[in-house]
Short mmCIF file of C-alpha atoms in Angstrom, two decimals:
data_model
loop_
_atom_site.label_atom_id
_atom_site.label_comp_id
_atom_site.label_asym_id
_atom_site.label_seq_id
_atom_site.Cartn_x
_atom_site.Cartn_y
_atom_site.Cartn_z
CA MET A 1 2.82 189.06 155.52
CA ASN A 2 5.05 187.34 157.95
CA HIS A 3 8.72 187.01 156.65
CA CYS A 4 10.06 185.53 159.77
CA LEU A 5 12.62 182.82 159.41
CA ASP A 6 11.87 179.14 160.26
CA ASP A 7 14.00 177.18 162.65
CA ARG A 8 15.80 175.47 159.83
CA SER A 9 16.86 178.65 158.34
CA LEU A 10 17.95 180.03 161.70
CA LEU A 11 19.96 176.88 162.26
CA GLU A 12 21.61 177.36 158.83
CA ILE A 13 22.63 180.82 159.74
CA CYS A 14 23.90 179.53 163.03
CA THR A 15 26.02 176.91 161.35
CA GLY A 16 27.33 179.40 158.73
CA ASP A 17 25.15 178.22 155.81
CA GLY A 18 22.60 181.04 155.74
CA GLU A 19 21.80 183.14 152.79
CA PRO A 20 22.62 186.95 152.88
CA ALA A 21 18.90 187.80 152.60
CA GLN A 22 18.24 185.73 155.68
CA ARG A 23 21.07 187.31 157.57
CA ALA A 24 19.67 190.75 156.73
CA HIS A 25 16.20 189.75 158.00
CA LEU A 26 17.82 188.45 161.15
CA GLY A 27 19.42 191.90 161.67
CA ALA A 28 16.16 193.57 161.44
CA CYS A 29 13.64 191.23 163.13
CA LEU A 30 13.74 191.16 166.90
CA THR A 31 11.63 187.97 167.22
CA CYS A 32 13.94 186.08 164.83
CA ALA A 33 16.99 187.45 166.73
CA ARG A 34 15.59 186.10 169.94
CA ARG A 35 14.81 182.79 168.53
CA TYR A 36 18.29 182.70 166.84
CA ARG A 37 19.92 183.52 170.21
CA ARG A 38 18.10 180.59 171.88
CA ILE A 39 19.24 178.16 169.13
CA GLU A 40 22.75 179.39 169.48
CA GLU A 41 22.71 179.01 173.26
CA ASP A 42 21.22 175.53 173.12
CA LEU A 43 23.70 174.39 170.47
CA ALA A 44 26.61 175.81 172.53
CA SER A 45 25.47 174.00 175.74
CA ILE A 46 24.94 170.64 173.81
CA VAL A 47 28.29 170.88 172.12
CA GLY A 48 29.92 172.03 175.36
CA VAL A 49 28.63 168.77 177.09
CA LEU A 50 29.70 166.46 174.23
CA LYS A 51 33.18 168.15 173.96
CA ARG A 52 33.95 167.70 177.66
CA PRO A 53 36.11 164.58 178.04
CA PRO A 54 35.07 161.93 180.55
CA ALA A 55 37.04 161.30 183.67
CA LEU A 56 35.97 157.70 183.76
CA PRO A 57 35.71 155.46 180.79
CA LEU A 58 32.43 155.75 178.94
CA GLU A 59 30.28 152.73 178.90
CA ALA A 60 26.90 151.93 177.79
CA ARG A 61 26.91 148.45 179.12
CA PRO A 62 23.84 147.33 181.35
CA ALA A 63 24.50 148.20 184.93
CA ILE A 64 23.12 144.92 186.27
CA MET A 65 22.74 141.47 184.84
CA PRO A 66 19.23 140.77 183.43
CA LEU A 67 17.00 138.96 186.00
CA TRP A 68 16.88 135.65 183.89
CA ARG A 69 20.65 135.38 184.00
CA TRP A 70 20.69 135.67 187.76
CA SER A 71 17.90 132.98 187.95
CA LEU A 72 19.85 130.76 185.68
CA ALA A 73 23.04 131.19 187.63
CA ALA A 74 21.33 130.51 190.85
CA ALA A 75 19.66 127.36 189.49
CA LEU A 76 22.99 126.10 188.35
CA VAL A 77 24.63 126.82 191.66
CA ILE A 78 21.79 124.99 193.58
CA GLY A 79 21.98 122.07 191.18
CA ALA A 80 25.85 121.83 191.45
CA PHE A 81 25.46 122.02 195.30
CA PHE A 82 22.96 119.10 195.34
CA CYS A 83 24.92 116.99 192.88
CA GLY A 84 28.01 117.60 195.10
CA ARG A 85 26.24 116.54 198.19
CA LEU A 86 24.83 113.33 196.69
CA SER A 87 28.16 112.20 195.22
CA GLY A 88 30.00 113.30 198.29
CA LEU A 89 27.63 111.11 200.46
CA SER A 90 28.51 107.89 198.52
CA LEU A 91 32.23 108.68 198.65
CA SER A 92 32.22 109.42 202.40
CA LEU A 93 30.68 106.05 203.34
CA PRO A 94 32.92 103.84 205.47
CA GLN A 95 34.62 100.78 203.66
CA SER A 96 32.53 98.22 205.58
CA MET A 97 29.28 99.92 204.60
CA MET A 98 30.40 100.07 200.98
CA ALA A 99 31.08 96.31 201.08
CA SER A 100 27.80 95.53 202.59
CA GLN A 101 26.03 97.55 199.95
CA GLN A 102 27.46 95.53 197.09
CA PRO A 103 24.84 93.43 195.31
CA ALA A 104 24.34 89.86 196.45
CA ASP A 105 24.72 88.42 192.82
CA TYR A 106 28.10 90.06 192.57
CA ALA A 107 29.34 88.18 195.62
CA SER A 108 27.85 84.87 194.31
CA ARG A 109 29.51 85.45 190.92
CA LEU A 110 32.86 85.86 192.65
CA VAL A 111 32.36 82.50 194.36
CA ASP A 112 31.49 80.79 191.12
CA GLU A 113 34.59 82.10 189.36
CA ASN A 114 36.71 80.90 192.28
CA ASP A 115 35.11 77.34 192.00
CA ALA A 116 35.72 77.34 188.28
CA LEU A 117 39.39 78.04 188.85
CA ALA A 118 39.63 75.21 191.39
CA ASP A 119 37.88 72.73 189.05
CA PRO A 120 40.31 69.93 187.92
CA SER A 121 39.00 69.77 184.41
CA TYR A 122 39.64 73.56 184.10
CA THR A 123 43.29 73.15 185.28
CA SER A 124 43.84 70.16 182.80
CA SER A 125 42.67 72.21 179.88
CA MET A 126 45.13 74.86 181.02
CA ASP A 127 47.79 72.28 181.06
CA ASP A 128 46.96 71.29 177.48
CA LEU A 129 47.39 74.89 176.40
CA LEU A 130 50.83 75.08 178.08
CA THR A 131 52.26 71.92 176.33
CA PRO A 132 55.25 72.48 174.12
CA VAL A 133 54.77 73.06 170.48
CA ASP A 134 57.01 70.13 169.38
CA ALA A 135 54.00 67.85 169.92
CA GLY A 136 52.39 69.42 166.89
CA PRO A 137 53.18 69.13 163.13
CA GLU A 138 56.59 70.17 162.09
CA PHE A 139 57.11 72.97 159.69
CA THR A 140 60.18 72.90 157.43
CA ILE A 141 61.44 75.31 154.85
CA ALA A 142 61.50 73.81 151.37
CA GLY A 143 65.04 72.70 150.43
CA GLN A 144 66.42 72.65 153.96
CA GLY A 145 66.77 69.97 156.48
CA GLN A 146 66.06 67.06 154.12
CA ASP A 147 68.98 64.63 153.22
CA MET B 1 74.45 145.53 149.33
CA ALA B 2 75.21 147.42 152.52
CA SER B 3 74.04 150.72 151.05
CA ASP B 4 70.61 149.00 149.99
CA ARG B 5 70.17 147.82 153.54
CA ARG B 6 71.03 151.35 154.83
CA GLU B 7 68.53 152.81 152.39
CA GLU B 8 65.80 150.38 153.60
CA MET B 9 66.57 151.21 157.17
CA ALA B 10 66.42 154.94 156.50
CA ALA B 11 62.97 154.46 154.63
CA LYS B 12 61.59 152.47 157.57
CA SER B 13 62.68 155.00 160.09
CA GLN B 14 61.08 157.78 157.97
CA VAL B 15 57.79 155.77 157.95
CA TRP B 16 58.00 155.53 161.73
CA SER B 17 58.74 159.10 162.34
CA GLU B 18 56.00 160.18 159.95
CA TYR B 19 53.50 157.80 161.74
CA GLU B 20 54.50 159.14 165.08
CA ARG B 21 53.99 162.70 163.90
CA LEU B 22 50.58 161.77 162.50
CA HIS B 23 49.55 159.88 165.65
CA ALA B 24 50.56 162.79 168.00
CA ALA B 25 48.74 165.25 165.85
CA HIS B 26 45.48 163.51 165.37
CA GLN B 27 45.08 160.72 167.89
CA ALA B 28 43.03 162.70 170.55
CA ARG B 29 40.67 164.11 167.97
CA ILE B 30 40.03 160.76 166.35
CA VAL B 31 39.40 159.02 169.70
CA GLY B 32 36.97 162.00 170.57
CA LEU B 33 35.14 161.56 167.18
CA CYS B 34 34.85 157.74 167.77
CA ARG B 35 33.66 158.28 171.36
CA LEU B 36 30.85 160.48 170.13
CA LEU B 37 29.86 158.15 167.34
CA LEU B 38 30.02 155.02 169.49
CA ARG B 39 29.32 156.43 172.99
CA ASP B 40 31.81 154.18 174.46
CA ASN B 41 35.34 155.12 175.48
CA GLU B 42 36.94 151.71 175.19
CA GLU B 43 35.46 150.97 171.87
CA ALA B 44 36.54 154.42 170.69
CA GLN B 45 40.00 153.65 171.65
CA ASP B 46 39.89 150.40 169.89
CA VAL B 47 38.51 151.79 166.65
CA ALA B 48 41.06 154.65 166.65
CA GLN B 49 43.77 152.10 166.92
CA GLU B 50 42.35 150.40 163.84
CA VAL B 51 42.25 153.68 162.06
CA PHE B 52 45.87 154.43 162.83
CA LEU B 53 46.84 150.90 161.84
CA ARG B 54 45.26 151.56 158.46
CA ALA B 55 47.19 154.97 158.37
CA PHE B 56 50.48 153.16 159.01
CA GLU B 57 49.68 150.79 156.09
CA GLN B 58 49.12 153.78 153.88
CA LEU B 59 52.45 155.22 154.91
CA ARG B 60 54.26 151.96 154.39
CA THR B 61 52.79 151.40 150.94
CA GLN B 62 53.49 154.98 150.03
CA ARG B 63 49.82 155.86 149.35
CA ILE B 64 49.81 159.19 151.03
CA PRO B 65 46.43 160.91 150.97
CA GLU B 66 46.24 164.69 150.07
CA VAL B 67 44.82 165.74 153.52
CA TRP B 68 45.56 163.29 156.35
CA GLU B 69 42.98 164.78 158.63
CA ALA B 70 40.14 164.33 156.22
CA TRP B 71 41.39 160.92 155.31
CA LEU B 72 41.54 159.83 159.11
CA VAL B 73 37.98 161.23 159.76
CA ARG B 74 36.53 159.38 156.80
CA VAL B 75 38.16 156.05 157.82
CA ALA B 76 37.13 156.69 161.39
CA VAL B 77 33.46 157.21 160.41
CA ASN B 78 33.52 154.04 158.30
CA ALA B 79 35.21 152.14 161.06
CA CYS B 80 32.60 153.18 163.55
CA ARG B 81 29.82 152.27 161.18
CA ASP B 82 31.34 148.88 160.71
CA ARG B 83 31.57 148.34 164.43
CA GLN B 84 27.93 149.34 164.86
CA ARG B 85 26.86 147.05 162.03
CA SER B 86 28.45 143.96 163.65
CA ALA B 87 26.16 141.33 165.22
CA TRP B 88 28.19 141.54 168.32
CA TRP B 89 27.43 145.26 168.68
CA LYS B 90 23.76 144.80 168.11
CA ARG B 91 23.55 141.97 170.60
CA ARG B 92 25.56 144.00 173.08
CA ASN B 93 23.27 147.04 172.77
CA ARG B 94 20.00 145.13 172.83
CA ASN B 95 20.01 145.17 176.61
CA VAL B 96 21.32 148.60 176.88
CA GLU B 97 19.12 151.47 177.83
CA ILE B 98 21.11 154.57 178.77
CA SER B 99 19.37 155.69 181.75
CA ASP B 100 20.41 158.69 183.69
CA LEU B 101 21.85 156.46 186.34
CA GLU B 102 24.11 154.50 183.88
CA ALA B 103 25.18 157.61 182.14
CA GLU B 104 26.04 159.03 185.54
CA ARG B 105 28.22 156.02 186.25
CA GLY B 106 30.49 156.58 183.28
CA LEU B 107 30.15 159.84 181.58
CA TRP B 108 30.85 162.48 184.05
CA SER B 109 34.07 164.01 185.49
CA THR B 110 34.32 164.56 189.19
CA GLU B 111 34.25 168.33 188.94
CA ASP B 112 30.73 168.24 187.54
CA GLN B 113 28.01 169.69 189.63
CA ALA B 114 25.04 167.41 190.59
CA SER B 115 22.60 169.78 188.80
CA ASP B 116 24.77 169.64 185.71
CA ARG B 117 24.85 165.81 185.65
CA GLU B 118 21.22 165.44 184.94
CA GLN B 119 21.34 167.62 181.91
CA ARG B 120 24.52 165.98 180.62
CA ALA B 121 22.93 162.54 181.15
CA ARG B 122 19.85 163.70 179.15
CA ILE B 123 22.02 165.04 176.27
CA TRP B 124 24.16 161.87 175.94
CA ALA B 125 20.94 159.73 176.11
CA SER B 126 19.39 161.94 173.47
CA LEU B 127 22.62 161.65 171.22
CA ALA B 128 22.41 157.83 171.57
CA LYS B 129 18.79 157.94 170.37
CA LEU B 130 19.58 159.77 167.13
CA ARG B 131 19.73 157.85 163.93
CA THR B 132 23.19 157.02 162.88
CA LYS B 133 23.30 159.37 160.05
CA GLN B 134 21.91 162.27 162.11
CA ARG B 135 24.40 161.54 164.78
CA GLU B 136 27.29 161.49 162.33
CA VAL B 137 26.24 164.76 160.62
CA PHE B 138 25.67 166.46 164.05
CA VAL B 139 29.04 165.36 165.40
CA LEU B 140 30.95 166.27 162.22
CA ARG B 141 29.33 169.56 161.58
CA CYS B 142 28.70 171.03 165.11
CA VAL B 143 31.31 169.30 167.42
CA GLU B 144 34.12 168.66 164.96
CA GLY B 145 33.52 171.91 162.97
CA TRP B 146 33.72 170.48 159.37
CA SER B 147 31.78 172.50 156.77
CA THR B 148 28.53 171.03 155.13
CA GLU B 149 30.39 170.23 151.84
CA GLU B 150 33.14 168.33 153.81
CA THR B 151 30.59 166.56 155.97
CA ALA B 152 28.77 165.62 152.71
CA MET B 153 31.99 164.25 151.21
CA PHE B 154 32.85 162.21 154.42
CA LEU B 155 29.48 160.72 154.56
CA SER B 156 28.99 160.36 150.77
CA ILE B 157 25.63 162.29 150.83
CA SER B 158 24.61 165.53 149.31
CA ALA B 159 24.84 168.86 151.07
CA GLY B 160 21.06 169.16 151.15
CA SER B 161 20.91 165.82 153.05
CA VAL B 162 23.48 167.09 155.56
CA LYS B 163 21.33 170.16 156.20
CA THR B 164 18.25 168.00 156.72
CA HIS B 165 19.98 165.52 158.98
CA LEU B 166 21.45 168.31 161.00
CA PHE B 167 18.13 170.12 161.46
CA ARG B 168 16.43 166.94 162.61
CA ALA B 169 19.35 166.12 164.93
CA VAL B 170 19.35 169.51 166.55
CA ARG B 171 15.54 169.61 166.92
CA HIS B 172 15.75 166.30 168.78
CA LEU B 173 18.59 167.35 170.93
CA ARG B 174 16.95 170.74 171.74
CA GLN B 175 13.74 168.99 172.75
CA THR B 176 15.83 167.11 175.29
CA LEU B 177 17.12 170.49 176.70
CA GLU B 178 13.58 171.73 177.01
CA GLN B 179 12.53 168.85 179.14
CA LYS B 180 13.87 170.43 182.33
#
């Protein structure tokens, strides 16, 4: 019958939780002692690695931006570039070209408004508006100004 | 009136001196613990600062625990859990795969040999892949050196659970070492 200890029991001995009977077996069994030594060595090297302080700050952030983010950023930059070019084109046009590009109905509307201002009936209506208020009905305060 | 003020000042200075003593004695260990649980040095510093802020509150309100070290470990473990539970942390870690290259970028000191780096990268990556409880048990039990009963108390689980989590964690980590 095989009384050899399993890995869990060997680990318990290794971490100080083993039973005296298990320890006694470990002292007598060469196979278990060998396995125990391997666990002990592995644990020591793992703990040694984890205990060593890092020289640089630890970080588990992605090393590079995901591809879709790069694509989005590139699309935005290209879009902004074209938008900038189009708006820059209209702004950089000479004044004479800008004037010639104004719509024809806008020019005709300016002429109409000018004519309307020069119209005599329009000026007379404006004169009516500017006439003094004394031409209108008088407002008096009750009990005052009546002899 | 003046004596009251003097007493108040004395009490404040006592709290500060006690806090400074506590900070000097335990800060490095708490940062180290948080670093292992979070696998991120900056976050570890941040969480450790939270822990010591709580410790200061305890001192200020005269709620002194029996054993400061145990209290700090318990609060640090809980603070790390809270941090890992946050939506921000999950979102942040969704895109993270700790590859050897990434680990190499941040984990190693300059004196490490190139051959050593690969193994260290594997161990850190393996630690990151452990379940939270397994990682906590392994760190507290094997790295920090707390007993099974103390670890069980910190994590509010039974001693048997500690042993089971520890066995699974060690098995996982040893498999990593065997993949040479």
